[in-house]
């Protein structure tokens, strides 16, 4: 069974560890933070939940990377979260330095792990991790699409007063205001959503999804953690159980969708070893333009990082 390290024991990291422990599918979760005994405390708290919720996954908290040795999967949530009025891009230099140093420390003790990035601005932090790691791009990718799609699905479920379980959707592009929800590929138990929700209402849902992260920052004074943490844990599950799930994941494109050397959200097959395949949808002209506009926005931030 696998060993999973989660870097950053803040709101998102602790949630990843907690949700993953509940799945009872990995042998050990190591939680790492630079702040005192925070990781130790959160790991112990989740371990003490085990007798209540019936799982055996062991947990440890640490600030020593030696404890992360031989990890199969590393989830990076370290960084500072977005504060009200702050765009994801404002975070770039601080979080890029953190992500780069974290990846280097991780690789001193684990040879060939899969790295899932959660820190924002997501697409560029994934690029930073990929550059620092020097691993194959099938092993370094980011979590954003599952979260953004979940927000979209939740809004549709609310609108229709049906279970969110029955909403299937895909969403592409960067993790930001330019993301591209795809109503044409959204169904409610197989029924095209366009038959159930009129277009003005659906447009409003798409817009709300694009600002979904900001809506929560406004409400809570900091960025969200329950859904982001659960989304990252779902990716770990797909890999550990070799499920071949199709998820939107922030992945490196090398020619797909006419895009090169860029990390953006696309549907992939996720299983043992990481990304097994990038799925190329037959986007129509408008959808392709939205994806390319989103990729342009990501590219701009990648260039900021490249010049740092
Ligand atoms: N190594 C390890 N941990 C670090 C480092 C580092 N170099 N730098 C910061 N941290 C830790 C902080 O000490 C903190 O405990 O990362 C944690 C971040 O936790 P929070 O501040 O609670 O932030 P959180 O809400 O978890 O968000 C983390 O995920 O969704 C994104 O935008 C979000 O980039 C942010 C990240």
Coordinates of C-alpha atoms and ligand atoms in Angstrom, one line a residue:
X1 CA 0.0 0.0 0.0
X2 CA 1.1 3.5 -0.7
X3 CA 2.7 6.3 1.2
X4 CA 1.4 9.7 0.6
X5 CA 3.0 13.0 1.7
X6 CA 1.0 16.2 2.0
X7 CA 3.0 19.3 2.1
X8 CA 1.3 22.2 4.0
X9 CA -0.8 21.4 7.0
X10 CA -3.1 24.4 6.7
X11 CA -6.7 24.3 5.7
X12 CA -6.4 22.5 2.4
X13 CA -3.5 20.1 3.4
X14 CA -5.2 19.0 6.6
X15 CA -8.4 18.4 4.7
X16 CA -6.6 16.3 2.0
X17 CA -5.1 14.2 4.8
X18 CA -8.4 13.8 6.6
X19 CA -10.5 12.9 3.6
X20 CA -7.8 10.5 2.3
X21 CA -7.5 8.8 5.7
X22 CA -11.2 8.2 5.6
X23 CA -10.9 6.4 2.3
X24 CA -8.6 3.9 4.0
X25 CA -6.7 3.1 0.9
X26 CA -3.1 4.2 1.7
X27 CA -0.8 2.8 4.4
X28 CA 0.6 6.1 5.6
X29 CA 0.0 9.8 5.3
X30 CA 2.8 12.2 6.2
X31 CA 1.8 15.8 6.8
X32 CA 4.6 18.4 6.5
X33 CA 4.6 22.0 7.5
X34 CA 7.2 24.6 8.4
X35 CA 5.2 26.1 11.3
X36 CA 6.2 24.5 14.6
X37 CA 4.1 21.4 15.5
X38 CA 1.1 22.3 13.4
X39 CA 1.5 19.2 11.2
X40 CA 2.0 17.0 14.2
X41 CA -1.1 18.3 15.8
X42 CA -3.3 17.9 12.7
X43 CA -2.0 14.4 12.0
X44 CA -2.6 13.3 15.6
X45 CA -6.1 14.8 15.5
X46 CA -7.0 12.8 12.3
X47 CA -5.4 9.7 13.8
X48 CA -7.6 10.1 16.9
X49 CA -10.6 10.2 14.6
X50 CA -9.7 6.7 13.2
X51 CA -11.4 4.7 16.0
X52 CA -14.6 6.7 15.5
X53 CA -14.7 6.5 11.8
X54 CA -13.1 3.1 11.3
X55 CA -10.0 3.5 9.2
X56 CA -6.4 2.2 9.6
X57 CA -4.4 4.7 7.6
X58 CA -1.6 5.8 9.9
X59 CA -0.7 9.5 10.0
X60 CA 2.3 11.4 11.1
X61 CA 3.1 15.1 11.2
X62 CA 6.6 16.5 10.8
X63 CA 8.8 19.3 9.6
X64 CA 11.6 17.0 8.6
X65 CA 11.7 15.8 5.0
X66 CA 13.5 12.6 6.0
X67 CA 10.1 11.4 7.2
X68 CA 8.7 11.7 3.7
X69 CA 11.3 9.2 2.3
X70 CA 10.0 6.9 -0.4
X71 CA 6.6 8.6 -0.9
X72 CA 4.6 7.4 -3.8
X73 CA 2.5 10.5 -4.1
X74 CA 3.2 14.0 -2.9
X75 CA 0.4 16.6 -2.7
X76 CA 1.7 20.2 -2.4
X77 CA -0.6 22.7 -0.7
X78 CA 2.1 24.8 0.8
X79 CA 1.9 28.5 0.2
X80 CA -0.1 31.5 1.3
X81 CA -3.8 31.5 0.6
X82 CA -5.6 34.2 -1.3
X83 CA -6.9 37.1 0.8
X84 CA -9.9 39.3 -0.1
X85 CA -9.1 41.6 -3.0
X86 CA -6.0 39.5 -4.0
X87 CA -6.0 37.8 -7.4
X88 CA -4.5 34.3 -7.7
X89 CA -1.7 35.9 -9.7
X90 CA -0.7 38.2 -6.8
X91 CA 0.5 35.1 -5.1
X92 CA 2.9 34.1 -7.8
X93 CA 6.3 35.0 -6.6
X94 CA 5.8 34.0 -2.9
X95 CA 4.2 30.7 -3.8
X96 CA 6.5 29.8 -6.7
X97 CA 9.5 30.1 -4.3
X98 CA 7.7 27.9 -1.8
X99 CA 6.7 25.3 -4.4
X100 CA 10.2 25.1 -5.9
X101 CA 11.9 24.6 -2.6
X102 CA 9.4 22.1 -1.5
X103 CA 9.8 20.0 -4.7
X104 CA 13.6 20.0 -4.2
X105 CA 13.3 18.9 -0.6
X106 CA 10.8 16.2 -1.5
X107 CA 13.1 14.8 -4.3
X108 CA 16.0 14.5 -1.9
X109 CA 14.1 11.6 -0.2
X110 CA 11.7 10.2 -2.8
X111 CA 13.1 9.2 -6.2
X112 CA 10.2 9.1 -8.6
X113 CA 7.0 10.3 -6.9
X114 CA 3.8 11.5 -8.5
X115 CA 3.4 15.2 -7.6
X116 CA 0.0 16.8 -7.4
X117 CA 0.0 20.6 -7.0
X118 CA -2.8 22.5 -5.3
X119 CA -1.1 25.8 -4.4
X120 CA -2.2 28.8 -6.4
X121 CA -2.0 30.3 -8.9
X122 CA -2.5 26.7 -9.8
X123 CA -1.5 26.4 -13.5
X124 CA 1.8 28.3 -13.0
X125 CA 2.6 26.6 -9.7
X126 CA 2.2 23.2 -11.5
X127 CA 4.6 24.5 -14.2
X128 CA 7.0 25.6 -11.4
X129 CA 6.9 22.2 -9.8
X130 CA 7.4 20.5 -13.2
X131 CA 10.5 22.6 -13.8
X132 CA 11.9 22.0 -10.4
X133 CA 11.2 18.3 -10.4
X134 CA 12.6 17.3 -13.8
X135 CA 10.1 14.4 -13.9
X136 CA 8.0 13.2 -16.7
X137 CA 4.9 15.4 -17.2
X138 CA 2.7 12.3 -16.7
X139 CA 3.8 12.5 -13.0
X140 CA 3.5 16.2 -12.3
X141 CA 0.1 17.8 -12.6
X142 CA -2.3 20.1 -10.8
X143 CA -5.7 19.9 -9.1
X144 CA -8.2 22.5 -10.2
X145 CA -10.7 21.0 -12.7
X146 CA -12.3 18.6 -10.3
X147 CA -13.0 21.5 -7.9
X148 CA -14.2 23.9 -10.6
X149 CA -16.4 21.2 -12.1
X150 CA -17.7 20.3 -8.6
X151 CA -18.7 23.9 -8.1
X152 CA -20.4 24.0 -11.5
X153 CA -22.2 20.6 -10.7
X154 CA -23.3 21.9 -7.3
X155 CA -24.8 25.0 -8.8
X156 CA -26.7 23.0 -11.4
X157 CA -28.0 20.6 -8.7
X158 CA -29.2 23.5 -6.7
X159 CA -31.0 25.0 -9.7
X160 CA -32.7 21.8 -10.7
X161 CA -33.2 20.6 -7.1
X162 CA -31.7 17.2 -7.9
X163 CA -28.8 15.3 -6.4
X164 CA -25.3 16.6 -7.3
X165 CA -24.4 12.9 -7.8
X166 CA -26.3 12.9 -11.1
X167 CA -24.6 15.9 -12.7
X168 CA -21.8 14.9 -15.1
X169 CA -19.7 17.7 -16.5
X170 CA -16.3 18.7 -17.9
X171 CA -14.6 22.0 -17.7
X172 CA -11.3 23.1 -19.3
X173 CA -8.7 25.9 -19.3
X174 CA -6.9 27.7 -16.5
X175 CA -8.0 27.8 -12.9
X176 CA -9.2 31.3 -12.9
X177 CA -11.8 33.7 -14.3
X178 CA -11.0 32.4 -17.9
X179 CA -11.9 28.8 -17.1
X180 CA -14.1 27.1 -19.7
X181 CA -17.2 25.3 -18.5
X182 CA -18.7 23.3 -21.3
X183 CA -22.5 23.1 -21.2
X184 CA -22.5 21.0 -24.4
X185 CA -20.7 18.3 -22.4
X186 CA -22.9 18.6 -19.3
X187 CA -25.6 16.1 -18.6
X188 CA -28.0 15.3 -15.8
X189 CA -28.1 11.5 -15.6
X190 CA -27.5 11.5 -19.4
X191 CA -30.0 14.2 -20.2
X192 CA -28.3 17.2 -21.8
X193 CA -28.4 20.1 -19.3
X194 CA -29.4 22.4 -22.2
X195 CA -32.7 20.7 -22.3
X196 CA -33.3 21.3 -18.6
X197 CA -32.0 24.8 -17.9
X198 CA -32.6 27.7 -20.2
X199 CA -29.6 29.4 -21.6
X200 CA -29.7 32.7 -19.7
X201 CA -29.8 30.7 -16.4
X202 CA -27.1 28.4 -17.5
X203 CA -24.9 31.4 -18.5
X204 CA -25.4 32.8 -15.0
X205 CA -24.3 29.4 -13.6
X206 CA -21.2 29.4 -15.8
X207 CA -20.3 32.9 -14.7
X208 CA -20.8 32.0 -11.0
X209 CA -18.6 29.0 -11.5
X210 CA -15.8 31.1 -13.0
X211 CA -15.9 33.4 -9.9
X212 CA -16.5 30.4 -7.5
X213 CA -13.2 30.7 -5.7
X214 CA -13.6 34.5 -5.2
X215 CA -17.1 34.0 -3.9
X216 CA -15.8 31.9 -1.1
X217 CA -12.9 34.2 -0.4
X218 CA -15.4 37.0 0.1
X219 CA -17.6 34.9 2.4
X220 CA -14.8 33.5 4.6
X221 CA -11.9 35.9 4.3
X222 CA -9.7 33.2 3.0
X223 CA -9.8 30.6 0.2
X224 CA -11.9 27.4 0.4
X225 CA -10.6 24.1 1.8
X226 CA -13.3 21.3 2.1
X227 CA -14.0 20.9 -1.7
X228 CA -10.4 21.6 -2.7
X229 CA -9.1 19.0 -0.2
X230 CA -11.6 16.4 -1.2
X231 CA -10.8 17.0 -4.9
X232 CA -7.1 16.3 -4.3
X233 CA -7.9 13.2 -2.3
X234 CA -10.1 12.0 -5.1
X235 CA -7.1 12.3 -7.5
X236 CA -4.9 10.3 -5.1
X237 CA -7.6 7.6 -4.9
X238 CA -7.8 7.3 -8.7
X239 CA -4.0 6.8 -8.8
X240 CA -3.7 4.4 -5.8
X241 CA -6.6 2.2 -7.0
X242 CA -5.6 2.5 -10.7
X243 CA -9.1 3.5 -11.5
X244 CA -8.5 5.1 -14.9
X245 CA -10.9 7.9 -13.9
X246 CA -11.6 10.7 -16.4
X247 CA -11.0 14.0 -14.6
X248 CA -10.2 17.5 -15.7
X249 CA -6.6 17.9 -14.5
X250 CA -4.0 20.7 -15.0
X251 CA -1.6 18.9 -17.4
X252 CA 1.2 19.8 -19.7
X253 CA 0.1 20.0 -23.3
X254 CA 2.5 19.2 -26.1
X255 CA 0.5 19.9 -29.2
X256 CA -2.9 18.8 -28.0
X257 CA -5.6 21.4 -28.7
X258 CA -3.0 23.2 -30.7
X259 CA -1.2 24.3 -27.5
X260 CA 2.4 23.7 -26.6
X261 CA 4.5 23.7 -23.5
X262 CA 1.7 25.0 -21.3
X263 CA -0.1 23.7 -18.2
X264 CA -3.9 24.0 -18.4
X265 CA -7.0 22.0 -17.4
X266 CA -7.9 19.2 -19.9
X267 CA -9.7 15.9 -19.5
X268 CA -7.2 13.1 -18.7
X269 CA -7.3 9.4 -17.8
X270 CA -5.9 9.1 -14.3
X271 CA -4.6 5.9 -12.8
X272 CA -1.5 4.1 -11.7
X273 CA 1.6 6.1 -12.6
X274 CA -0.3 9.3 -13.1
X275 CA -1.7 10.7 -16.3
X276 CA -2.2 7.8 -18.8
X277 CA -3.7 9.8 -21.5
X278 CA -4.8 13.3 -22.4
X279 CA -8.3 13.2 -24.0
X280 CA -8.8 15.5 -27.0
X281 CA -12.4 16.6 -27.3
X282 CA -13.7 17.8 -30.6
X283 CA -14.3 21.4 -29.5
X284 CA -16.3 23.7 -31.7
X285 CA -14.9 27.0 -32.9
X286 CA -16.3 29.1 -29.9
X287 CA -15.1 26.6 -27.3
X288 CA -11.7 26.3 -28.9
X289 CA -11.4 30.1 -28.8
X290 CA -12.3 30.2 -25.1
X291 CA -9.7 27.5 -24.4
X292 CA -7.0 29.4 -26.3
X293 CA -8.0 32.7 -24.6
X294 CA -7.7 30.9 -21.2
X295 CA -4.3 29.4 -22.3
X296 CA -3.1 32.9 -23.3
X297 CA -4.0 34.2 -19.8
X298 CA -2.0 31.3 -18.2
X299 CA 0.9 31.8 -20.6
X300 CA 1.2 35.5 -19.4
X301 CA 1.6 34.3 -15.8
X302 CA 4.0 31.6 -16.9
X303 CA 6.1 34.3 -18.5
X304 CA 6.1 36.3 -15.3
X305 CA 7.4 33.2 -13.5
X306 CA 10.0 32.5 -16.3
X307 CA 11.4 36.0 -15.8
X308 CA 11.7 35.8 -12.0
Ligands
LIG1 N1 6.9 24.2 3.5 C1 5.9 23.6 4.1 N2 4.7 24.2 4.5 C2 4.7 25.5 4.2 C3 5.7 26.2 3.5 C4 6.9 25.5 3.2 N3 7.9 26.1 2.6 N4 5.3 27.5 3.3 C5 4.1 27.6 3.9 N5 3.7 26.5 4.4 C6 2.5 26.1 5.0 C7 2.0 27.2 6.0 O1 2.7 27.1 7.2 C8 0.5 26.8 6.1 O2 0.3 26.0 7.2 O3 1.4 26.0 4.1 C9 0.2 26.0 4.8 C10 -0.9 26.7 4.0 O4 -2.0 26.6 4.7 P1 -3.1 27.8 4.8 O5 -2.5 29.1 5.0 O6 -4.2 27.3 5.7 O7 -3.6 27.8 3.2 P2 -4.7 26.9 2.5 O8 -6.0 27.4 2.7 O9 -4.4 25.5 3.0 O10 -4.2 27.0 1.0 C11 -3.0 26.5 0.6 O11 -3.9 25.9 -1.6 O12 -5.9 26.3 -2.6 C12 -4.6 26.7 -2.5 O13 -4.8 29.1 -2.8 C13 -4.5 28.1 -1.8 O14 -2.2 28.4 -2.4 C14 -3.1 28.1 -1.4 C15 -2.9 26.7 -0.9

